[in-house]
Amino acid sequence: MSNLNKWSRDICCENAKQFGEKIKKIRKDKGLTRRELAKQLSISIELLERIERGWVDPRFEAYAPALKKRIDKFLYDGREVLMTL
């Protein structure tokens, strides 16, 4: 892996982690459970958990409205997928 690719991946991972931490804090401050927020966002609880832990790059979320498809269906097609960074 080139240094540029490693740097880009590290920045992406750090942004995803910070984004997830913010989402989790806001959710808790509003007294929402993961189930409640996931339902409001039309995503699975599992995907919300991955986002809160920083395992999913939040930029993927931009595709869902444009494709009129739930993002967990778009990314995982209903199959179990191992997430690697």
Tab-separated table of C-alpha atoms in Angstrom:
chain	number	residue	atom	x	y	z
A	1	MET	CA	0.000	0.000	0.000
A	2	SER	CA	1.379	3.390	-0.925
A	3	ASN	CA	1.858	6.067	1.715
A	4	LEU	CA	-0.854	8.170	0.047
A	5	ASN	CA	-3.372	5.312	0.178
A	6	LYS	CA	-2.512	4.599	3.826
A	7	TRP	CA	-2.866	8.294	4.703
A	8	SER	CA	-6.204	8.501	2.885
A	9	ARG	CA	-7.486	5.373	4.654
A	10	ASP	CA	-6.340	6.677	8.049
A	11	ILE	CA	-8.080	10.037	7.499
A	12	CYS	CA	-11.254	8.278	6.367
A	13	CYS	CA	-11.214	5.989	9.411
A	14	GLU	CA	-10.631	8.885	11.802
A	15	ASN	CA	-13.496	10.869	10.260
A	16	ALA	CA	-15.798	7.841	10.479
A	17	LYS	CA	-14.854	7.360	14.136
A	18	GLN	CA	-15.492	11.018	15.019
A	19	PHE	CA	-18.764	11.026	13.078
A	20	GLY	CA	-19.905	7.872	14.874
A	21	GLU	CA	-19.044	9.281	18.290
A	22	LYS	CA	-21.050	12.435	17.528
A	23	ILE	CA	-24.062	10.453	16.317
A	24	LYS	CA	-23.984	8.283	19.447
A	25	LYS	CA	-23.727	11.320	21.761
A	26	ILE	CA	-26.592	13.145	20.053
A	27	ARG	CA	-28.730	9.985	20.103
A	28	LYS	CA	-28.129	9.504	23.833
A	29	ASP	CA	-28.647	13.215	24.600
A	30	LYS	CA	-32.062	12.968	22.929
A	31	GLY	CA	-32.886	9.833	24.923
A	32	LEU	CA	-33.239	7.656	21.829
A	33	THR	CA	-32.422	3.972	21.652
A	34	ARG	CA	-30.533	2.593	18.672
A	35	ARG	CA	-33.754	0.904	17.573
A	36	GLU	CA	-35.661	4.220	17.616
A	37	LEU	CA	-33.005	6.157	15.705
A	38	ALA	CA	-32.446	3.358	13.195
A	39	LYS	CA	-36.188	3.288	12.500
A	40	GLN	CA	-36.254	7.078	11.979
A	41	LEU	CA	-33.290	6.803	9.587
A	42	SER	CA	-34.714	3.741	7.791
A	43	ILE	CA	-31.535	1.765	8.425
A	44	SER	CA	-30.894	-1.421	10.360
A	45	ILE	CA	-29.868	-1.360	14.013
A	46	GLU	CA	-26.722	-3.225	12.984
A	47	LEU	CA	-25.764	-0.507	10.499
A	48	LEU	CA	-26.353	2.220	13.092
A	49	GLU	CA	-24.112	0.329	15.508
A	50	ARG	CA	-21.372	0.112	12.846
A	51	ILE	CA	-21.704	3.839	12.166
A	52	GLU	CA	-21.513	4.701	15.881
A	53	ARG	CA	-18.390	2.552	16.252
A	54	GLY	CA	-16.735	4.186	13.239
A	55	TRP	CA	-16.701	0.993	11.181
A	56	VAL	CA	-18.630	2.516	8.254
A	57	ASP	CA	-17.496	5.541	6.289
A	58	PRO	CA	-20.429	7.979	6.625
A	59	ARG	CA	-20.074	9.058	2.997
A	60	PHE	CA	-21.816	5.814	2.039
A	61	GLU	CA	-24.948	7.260	3.601
A	62	ALA	CA	-25.207	9.840	0.814
A	63	TYR	CA	-26.064	7.123	-1.706
A	64	ALA	CA	-29.255	5.891	-0.030
A	65	PRO	CA	-31.593	8.827	-0.801
A	66	ALA	CA	-30.386	9.117	-4.388
A	67	LEU	CA	-30.977	5.422	-4.997
A	68	LYS	CA	-34.200	5.338	-2.964
A	69	LYS	CA	-32.903	2.274	-1.182
A	70	ARG	CA	-32.072	1.493	2.426
A	71	ILE	CA	-28.316	1.774	2.797
A	72	ASP	CA	-27.936	-1.567	4.597
A	73	LYS	CA	-29.620	-3.302	1.636
A	74	PHE	CA	-27.441	-1.361	-0.800
A	75	LEU	CA	-24.198	-2.209	0.993
A	76	TYR	CA	-24.814	-5.740	2.166
A	77	ASP	CA	-27.596	-7.095	-0.083
A	78	GLY	CA	-28.996	-9.020	2.891
A	79	ARG	CA	-25.854	-11.115	3.338
A	80	GLU	CA	-23.461	-11.200	6.282
A	81	VAL	CA	-20.351	-9.241	5.364
A	82	LEU	CA	-17.098	-8.957	7.281
A	83	MET	CA	-16.050	-5.339	7.619
A	84	THR	CA	-12.348	-4.693	7.112
A	85	LEU	CA	-10.506	-1.406	7.091
